[in-house]
Coordinates of C-alpha atoms in Angstrom, one line a residue:
X10 CA 0.0 0.0 0.0
X11 CA 1.1 3.6 -0.6
X12 CA 0.8 5.1 2.8
X13 CA 2.5 7.9 4.6
X14 CA 4.1 11.1 3.3
X15 CA 7.2 12.0 1.4
X16 CA 9.0 12.5 4.7
X17 CA 8.0 9.1 6.0
X18 CA 9.4 7.0 3.1
X19 CA 12.2 7.2 0.5
X20 CA 11.6 9.9 -2.1
X21 CA 11.6 7.4 -5.0
X22 CA 8.9 5.3 -3.4
X23 CA 6.8 8.4 -2.6
X24 CA 7.0 9.6 -6.2
X25 CA 6.1 6.1 -7.5
X26 CA 3.1 5.9 -5.3
X27 CA 2.0 9.4 -6.2
X28 CA 2.4 8.7 -9.9
X29 CA 0.4 5.5 -9.7
X30 CA -2.4 7.3 -7.9
X31 CA -2.5 10.1 -10.4
X32 CA -2.4 7.8 -13.3
X33 CA -5.2 5.7 -11.9
X34 CA -7.4 8.7 -11.5
X35 CA -6.6 9.9 -15.1
X36 CA -7.3 6.4 -16.4
X37 CA -10.7 6.0 -14.9
X38 CA -12.0 9.4 -16.0
X39 CA -13.9 8.8 -19.3
X40 CA -13.0 10.8 -22.4
X41 CA -15.5 13.2 -24.0
X42 CA -16.7 10.2 -26.1
X43 CA -17.5 8.3 -23.0
X44 CA -14.6 5.8 -23.4
X45 CA -11.2 5.5 -22.0
X46 CA -8.7 6.5 -24.7
X47 CA -5.2 5.3 -25.3
X48 CA -4.1 8.9 -25.0
X49 CA -5.0 8.8 -21.4
X50 CA -2.1 6.4 -20.9
X51 CA 0.4 9.0 -22.3
X52 CA 2.3 9.7 -19.0
X53 CA 2.3 6.0 -18.1
X54 CA 3.6 5.1 -21.6
X55 CA 6.6 7.4 -21.0
X56 CA 7.4 5.9 -17.7
X57 CA 7.0 2.4 -19.1
X58 CA 9.2 3.1 -22.1
X59 CA 11.9 4.3 -19.7
X60 CA 12.2 0.7 -18.7
X61 CA 10.6 0.6 -15.2
X62 CA 9.1 -2.9 -14.9
X63 CA 6.4 -1.8 -12.4
X64 CA 5.0 0.8 -14.8
X65 CA 5.3 -1.7 -17.7
X66 CA 3.2 -4.1 -15.7
X67 CA 0.6 -1.5 -14.8
X68 CA 0.4 -0.3 -18.4
X69 CA -0.1 -3.9 -19.6
X70 CA -2.9 -4.5 -17.1
X71 CA -4.6 -1.2 -18.1
X72 CA -4.5 -2.3 -21.7
X73 CA -5.9 -5.7 -20.7
X74 CA -8.9 -4.1 -18.9
X75 CA -9.6 -1.5 -21.6
X76 CA -11.6 -3.0 -24.4
X77 CA -12.2 0.2 -26.3
X78 CA -8.6 0.3 -27.6
X79 CA -7.7 -1.6 -30.8
X80 CA -5.3 -4.5 -30.3
X81 CA -5.5 -4.0 -26.5
X82 CA -4.8 -7.7 -25.8
X83 CA -1.6 -7.7 -27.9
X84 CA -0.5 -4.5 -26.3
X85 CA -1.3 -5.9 -22.8
X86 CA 0.8 -9.0 -23.5
X87 CA 3.7 -6.9 -24.9
X88 CA 4.1 -4.8 -21.8
X89 CA 3.4 -7.6 -19.3
X90 CA 6.0 -9.7 -21.1
X91 CA 8.6 -6.9 -21.0
X92 CA 7.9 -6.4 -17.3
X93 CA 8.2 -10.2 -16.6
X94 CA 11.5 -10.4 -18.5
X95 CA 12.8 -7.6 -16.3
X96 CA 12.1 -9.8 -13.3
X97 CA 8.9 -8.2 -11.9
X98 CA 7.2 -11.0 -9.9
X99 CA 3.6 -9.8 -10.5
X100 CA 4.1 -9.7 -14.2
X101 CA 5.7 -13.2 -14.1
X102 CA 2.7 -14.5 -12.2
X103 CA 0.3 -12.8 -14.7
X104 CA 2.2 -14.2 -17.7
X105 CA 2.1 -17.7 -16.1
X106 CA -1.7 -17.4 -15.6
X107 CA -2.1 -16.5 -19.3
X108 CA -0.2 -19.5 -20.4
X109 CA -2.4 -21.7 -18.2
X110 CA -5.6 -20.2 -19.6
X111 CA -4.5 -19.6 -23.1
X112 CA -5.3 -15.9 -22.7
X113 CA -3.6 -14.1 -25.6
X114 CA -1.0 -16.9 -25.9
X115 CA -1.1 -20.6 -26.6
X116 CA -1.7 -22.8 -23.6
X117 CA 1.6 -24.0 -22.4
X118 CA 1.9 -25.7 -19.0
X119 CA 5.7 -25.9 -19.2
X120 CA 6.1 -22.2 -19.8
X121 CA 3.5 -21.4 -17.1
X122 CA 5.6 -23.6 -14.7
X123 CA 8.7 -21.7 -15.6
X124 CA 7.1 -18.3 -15.0
X125 CA 5.5 -19.4 -11.8
X126 CA 8.9 -20.6 -10.6
X127 CA 10.5 -17.3 -11.3
X128 CA 7.8 -15.4 -9.4
X129 CA 7.8 -18.0 -6.6
X130 CA 11.5 -17.7 -6.1
X131 CA 11.0 -14.0 -5.4
X132 CA 8.5 -14.9 -2.7
X133 CA 5.2 -14.4 -4.6
X134 CA 2.7 -16.4 -2.5
X135 CA 0.2 -16.9 -5.3
X136 CA 2.9 -18.3 -7.6
X137 CA 4.2 -20.6 -4.8
X138 CA 0.6 -21.9 -4.3
X139 CA 0.1 -22.6 -8.1
X140 CA 3.5 -24.2 -8.4
X141 CA 2.6 -26.5 -5.5
X142 CA -0.6 -27.6 -7.4
X143 CA 1.3 -28.1 -10.6
X144 CA 3.9 -30.3 -9.0
X145 CA 1.2 -32.3 -7.1
X146 CA -0.7 -32.9 -10.3
X147 CA 2.3 -33.2 -12.6
X148 CA 0.8 -30.7 -15.0
X149 CA 3.5 -28.6 -16.8
X150 CA 5.9 -29.3 -14.0
X151 CA 7.6 -32.5 -12.8
X152 CA 5.2 -34.5 -10.6
X153 CA 6.6 -34.3 -7.1
X154 CA 4.8 -34.5 -3.8
X155 CA 7.9 -33.3 -2.1
X156 CA 8.1 -30.1 -4.2
X157 CA 4.4 -29.5 -3.8
X158 CA 4.8 -29.6 0.0
X159 CA 7.9 -27.3 -0.2
X160 CA 6.1 -24.6 -2.2
X161 CA 2.8 -24.9 -0.2
X162 CA 4.9 -24.5 3.0
X163 CA 6.4 -21.3 1.7
X164 CA 3.0 -20.0 0.5
X165 CA 1.2 -21.0 3.7
X166 CA 3.7 -19.2 5.8
X167 CA 2.7 -16.0 3.9
X168 CA -0.9 -16.5 4.7
X169 CA -2.0 -18.0 1.3
X170 CA -5.2 -19.9 2.4
X171 CA -5.4 -22.0 -0.8
X172 CA -2.0 -23.4 0.1
X173 CA -2.8 -23.9 3.8
X174 CA -5.5 -26.5 3.4
X175 CA -3.7 -28.8 0.9
X176 CA -0.6 -28.6 3.1
X177 CA -2.6 -29.7 6.1
X178 CA -3.9 -32.8 4.1
X179 CA -0.3 -33.7 3.0
X180 CA 0.9 -33.4 6.6
X181 CA -2.1 -35.4 7.9
X182 CA -1.6 -38.2 5.4
X183 CA 2.2 -38.1 5.2
X184 CA 2.3 -37.4 1.5
X185 CA 5.6 -35.9 0.3
X186 CA 6.6 -35.3 3.9
X187 CA 6.6 -37.0 7.3
X188 CA 3.2 -37.2 9.1
X189 CA 2.7 -34.4 11.5
X190 CA -0.8 -34.3 13.0
X191 CA -0.2 -31.2 15.0
X192 CA 1.0 -29.2 12.1
X193 CA -1.8 -30.6 10.0
X194 CA -4.3 -29.4 12.5
X195 CA -2.6 -26.0 12.7
X196 CA -2.8 -25.4 9.0
X197 CA -6.3 -26.8 8.7
X198 CA -7.4 -24.3 11.3
X199 CA -5.6 -21.4 9.6
X200 CA -7.3 -22.2 6.3
X201 CA -10.7 -22.6 8.0
X202 CA -10.4 -19.2 9.7
X203 CA -9.7 -17.7 6.3
X204 CA -12.8 -19.1 4.9
X205 CA -11.8 -22.2 3.0
X206 CA -14.9 -24.4 3.1
X207 CA -13.1 -27.7 2.8
X208 CA -10.9 -26.8 5.8
X209 CA -14.0 -25.7 7.7
X210 CA -15.7 -29.0 7.0
X211 CA -12.6 -31.0 8.0
X212 CA -12.3 -29.0 11.3
X213 CA -15.9 -29.6 12.1
X214 CA -15.5 -33.3 11.4
X215 CA -12.5 -33.3 13.8
X216 CA -14.5 -31.7 16.6
X217 CA -17.5 -34.1 16.0
X218 CA -15.3 -37.2 16.1
X219 CA -12.8 -35.9 18.7
X220 CA -9.9 -36.5 16.2
X221 CA -6.9 -34.5 17.3
X222 CA -9.1 -32.2 19.4
X223 CA -11.4 -32.6 22.3
X224 CA -14.8 -33.7 21.1
X225 CA -17.2 -30.7 20.9
X226 CA -20.5 -30.9 19.0
X227 CA -21.1 -27.2 19.4
X228 CA -17.8 -26.4 17.6
X229 CA -18.6 -29.0 15.0
X230 CA -21.9 -27.3 14.2
X231 CA -20.1 -23.9 14.3
X232 CA -17.7 -24.9 11.5
X233 CA -20.2 -26.9 9.5
X234 CA -22.4 -23.8 9.5
X235 CA -19.6 -21.7 8.0
X236 CA -18.9 -24.3 5.3
X237 CA -22.6 -25.0 4.7
X238 CA -23.3 -21.3 4.2
X239 CA -20.7 -21.4 1.4
X240 CA -22.6 -24.3 -0.2
X241 CA -20.4 -27.2 0.9
X242 CA -22.6 -30.3 0.3
X243 CA -21.1 -32.6 3.0
X244 CA -21.3 -29.8 5.6
X245 CA -25.0 -29.2 4.7
X246 CA -25.8 -32.8 5.1
X247 CA -24.0 -33.0 8.4
X248 CA -25.8 -29.9 9.6
X249 CA -29.1 -31.6 8.7
X250 CA -28.2 -34.6 10.8
X251 CA -27.0 -32.5 13.8
X252 CA -30.3 -30.5 13.8
X253 CA -32.3 -33.6 13.5
X254 CA -30.5 -35.4 16.3
X255 CA -30.1 -32.4 18.5
X256 CA -26.3 -32.8 18.7
X257 CA -24.6 -29.4 19.5
X258 CA -27.9 -27.6 18.8
X259 CA -31.5 -27.9 20.0
X260 CA -33.5 -30.3 17.8
X261 CA -35.1 -28.4 14.9
X262 CA -36.7 -30.5 12.2
X263 CA -37.4 -27.6 9.9
X264 CA -33.8 -26.4 9.9
X265 CA -32.6 -30.0 9.5
X266 CA -34.9 -30.4 6.5
X267 CA -33.7 -27.2 5.0
X268 CA -30.0 -28.2 5.1
X269 CA -30.7 -31.7 3.9
X270 CA -32.8 -30.3 1.0
X271 CA -29.9 -28.1 0.0
X272 CA -27.4 -31.0 0.1
X273 CA -29.9 -33.2 -1.8
X274 CA -30.1 -30.6 -4.6
X275 CA -26.4 -31.3 -5.1
X276 CA -27.2 -35.0 -5.7
X277 CA -25.9 -36.2 -2.4
X278 CA -27.6 -39.6 -2.0
X279 CA -26.9 -39.9 1.8
X280 CA -28.5 -36.5 2.3
X281 CA -31.6 -37.7 0.4
X282 CA -31.9 -40.7 2.7
X283 CA -31.5 -38.4 5.8
X284 CA -34.2 -36.1 4.4
X285 CA -36.6 -39.0 4.0
X286 CA -36.0 -40.0 7.6
X287 CA -36.5 -36.5 8.9
X288 CA -39.7 -36.0 6.8
X289 CA -41.3 -39.0 8.5
X290 CA -41.2 -37.0 11.8
X291 CA -42.6 -33.8 10.2
X292 CA -46.0 -32.4 9.4
X293 CA -46.8 -31.2 5.8
X294 CA -46.7 -27.7 7.0
X295 CA -43.2 -28.2 8.5
X296 CA -41.9 -29.8 5.3
X297 CA -43.3 -26.9 3.2
X298 CA -41.6 -24.4 5.6
X299 CA -38.3 -26.3 5.2
X300 CA -38.5 -26.3 1.5
X301 CA -39.3 -22.6 1.5
X302 CA -36.3 -21.8 3.6
X303 CA -34.1 -23.8 1.3
X304 CA -35.4 -21.9 -1.7
X305 CA -34.9 -18.6 0.1
X306 CA -31.4 -19.5 1.0
X307 CA -30.5 -20.3 -2.7
X308 CA -32.2 -17.0 -3.9
X309 CA -30.4 -15.0 -1.3
X310 CA -27.0 -16.5 -2.0
X311 CA -27.1 -16.5 -5.8
X312 CA -30.0 -14.4 -7.0
X313 CA -31.3 -17.0 -9.5
X314 CA -31.1 -20.6 -10.4
X315 CA -28.4 -20.1 -13.1
X316 CA -26.1 -18.3 -10.7
X317 CA -26.8 -20.8 -8.0
X318 CA -25.6 -23.6 -10.3
X319 CA -22.5 -21.6 -11.1
X320 CA -21.9 -21.0 -7.4
X321 CA -22.0 -24.7 -6.8
X322 CA -19.5 -25.3 -9.6
X323 CA -17.0 -23.0 -7.7
X324 CA -17.2 -25.3 -4.7
X325 CA -15.4 -28.1 -6.5
X326 CA -12.0 -28.4 -4.7
X327 CA -9.0 -27.3 -6.8
X328 CA -7.2 -30.4 -5.6
X329 CA -8.3 -33.9 -4.7
X330 CA -6.4 -36.2 -2.5
X331 CA -6.3 -40.0 -2.4

């Protein structure tokens, strides 16, 4: 962040922050025609052409986001590539992402791995996380559980939540590293606290089973609620069971039916069986209320059925373990 004043930081850093701020303001002000124009980038072009990789990266990203400029994708790639080749980690990470997605360049896992590695070696947490995934899956990089763990450890230490959870699983199962249940629990908790639904579900399961922690049904419900609210199917099914049985919460058949209905909508067969069991204990009015609450939950979360289905797609874990 660009905080402080000229007297509180080196002059060159203050000037750079000020320039980026001014250029950002200039960029977002529309032209008289109602569109951002390439001429708005004039001052930034000058700085980029002088060879500063930070400004080259910013210019590239501005071109990437401005669709009203002819050949904007080509120009974006040109400046991002220049910045990356000068060693700017953010540009290297962006270039790697483009090779993964085929965005403006041909898909090339090996090149993506190479650029992720360059950024990761400079301490870029996102690149370290992606590199761990690539080594784990063996896509573009050498398949190596040991290297996956190495890069996830580096990323996790920087607070990268999408590295913390897979690292916890590797430590729990002893894949690519020695088993370490205490560290596995530590990183699982860190990821859960940062909102990773898979980690929240795992932590809830630990509390419900008393696995590595003192058994605590209330804490199990607490973490399943957090995961369930994100659409995690298993968490929703387990919430339904907890509300039905009255474990960790007072018995509530309507709430149990709501969660089981949501899990069943994701084709969870066990949830469907639980729902049938719960329904036998409910009146028609209670069932209708449970169905209504499930519908309201989906509408509130996604707005419409199409977005709800898209939201569920996003819940698919980026990495699956044996």
